[in-house]
Amino acid sequence: LYLRCNLPLIVWDKSALAPFVKRHGIGLCIDNLADLEEVIGRLEEEEFRTMVRNVMDISRKLAAGHFFRTAVTDAISSLN
């Protein structure tokens, strides 16, 4: 939902989603919510702009069904 609203994510760095967030540069991965203020404070303006552009790209892909189609294609391929 956050991605479809073009908002960067904040996820726990040990969550299953963290590698996806890091790989696509669509948010912040943090160990503890208490660290959030510090992490955001270190974020450069250009880093944030890049993150927002990446989020918008992922949002478009979600809307177009890209990830669903990829998952189905991969599942069918693994059966063959």
Coordinates of C-alpha atoms in Angstrom, one line a residue:
L1 CA 0.0 0.0 0.0
Y2 CA 2.8 2.4 0.8
L3 CA 4.5 1.7 -2.5
R4 CA 1.3 2.2 -4.4
C5 CA 1.0 5.6 -2.6
N6 CA 4.6 6.4 -3.8
L7 CA 5.9 6.4 -0.2
P8 CA 9.3 4.9 0.8
L9 CA 9.2 2.0 3.2
I10 CA 10.7 1.7 6.6
V11 CA 11.2 -2.0 7.5
W12 CA 13.0 -4.0 10.1
D13 CA 16.4 -4.9 8.7
K14 CA 15.9 -8.6 9.5
S15 CA 12.4 -8.9 7.9
A16 CA 11.8 -10.9 4.7
L17 CA 11.2 -7.7 2.9
A18 CA 14.5 -6.0 3.8
P19 CA 16.5 -7.5 0.9
F20 CA 13.9 -6.3 -1.6
V21 CA 13.9 -2.8 -0.1
K22 CA 17.7 -2.7 -0.2
R23 CA 18.0 -4.1 -3.7
H24 CA 15.5 -1.7 -5.2
G25 CA 16.5 1.3 -3.0
I26 CA 12.9 1.9 -2.0
G27 CA 13.2 2.7 1.7
L28 CA 15.1 2.3 4.9
C29 CA 16.0 -0.9 6.7
I30 CA 16.5 -0.3 10.4
D31 CA 17.3 -2.5 13.4
N32 CA 15.2 -0.6 16.0
L33 CA 12.6 2.1 15.7
A34 CA 14.6 4.1 18.3
D35 CA 17.2 4.5 15.5
L36 CA 14.8 6.0 13.0
E37 CA 15.4 9.7 13.9
E38 CA 19.2 9.2 13.5
V39 CA 18.9 7.3 10.2
I40 CA 16.6 9.9 8.7
G41 CA 18.8 12.7 9.9
R42 CA 21.8 11.1 8.1
L43 CA 19.8 10.8 4.8
E44 CA 21.0 13.2 2.1
E45 CA 18.4 15.0 0.1
E46 CA 19.6 13.4 -3.2
E47 CA 19.4 10.0 -1.6
F48 CA 15.8 10.7 -0.6
R49 CA 15.0 11.9 -4.1
T50 CA 16.5 8.8 -5.6
M51 CA 14.5 6.6 -3.2
V52 CA 11.3 8.4 -4.2
R53 CA 12.1 7.9 -7.9
N54 CA 12.7 4.2 -7.2
V55 CA 9.5 3.9 -5.3
M56 CA 7.6 5.4 -8.2
D57 CA 9.1 2.9 -10.6
I58 CA 8.2 0.0 -8.3
S59 CA 4.7 1.4 -7.8
R60 CA 4.1 1.5 -11.6
K61 CA 5.4 -2.1 -11.9
L62 CA 3.0 -3.2 -9.1
A63 CA 0.1 -1.4 -10.8
A64 CA 0.9 -3.2 -14.1
G65 CA 1.1 -6.6 -12.4
H66 CA 4.8 -7.0 -13.2
F67 CA 5.7 -8.9 -10.0
F68 CA 2.6 -11.1 -10.2
R69 CA 3.4 -12.1 -13.8
T70 CA 7.0 -12.7 -12.9
A71 CA 6.0 -15.0 -10.0
V72 CA 3.6 -17.0 -12.2
T73 CA 6.1 -17.3 -15.0
D74 CA 8.8 -18.5 -12.6
A75 CA 6.3 -21.0 -11.0
I76 CA 5.4 -22.4 -14.4
S77 CA 9.0 -22.6 -15.4
S78 CA 9.9 -24.5 -12.3
L79 CA 7.2 -27.1 -13.1
N80 CA 8.5 -27.8 -16.6

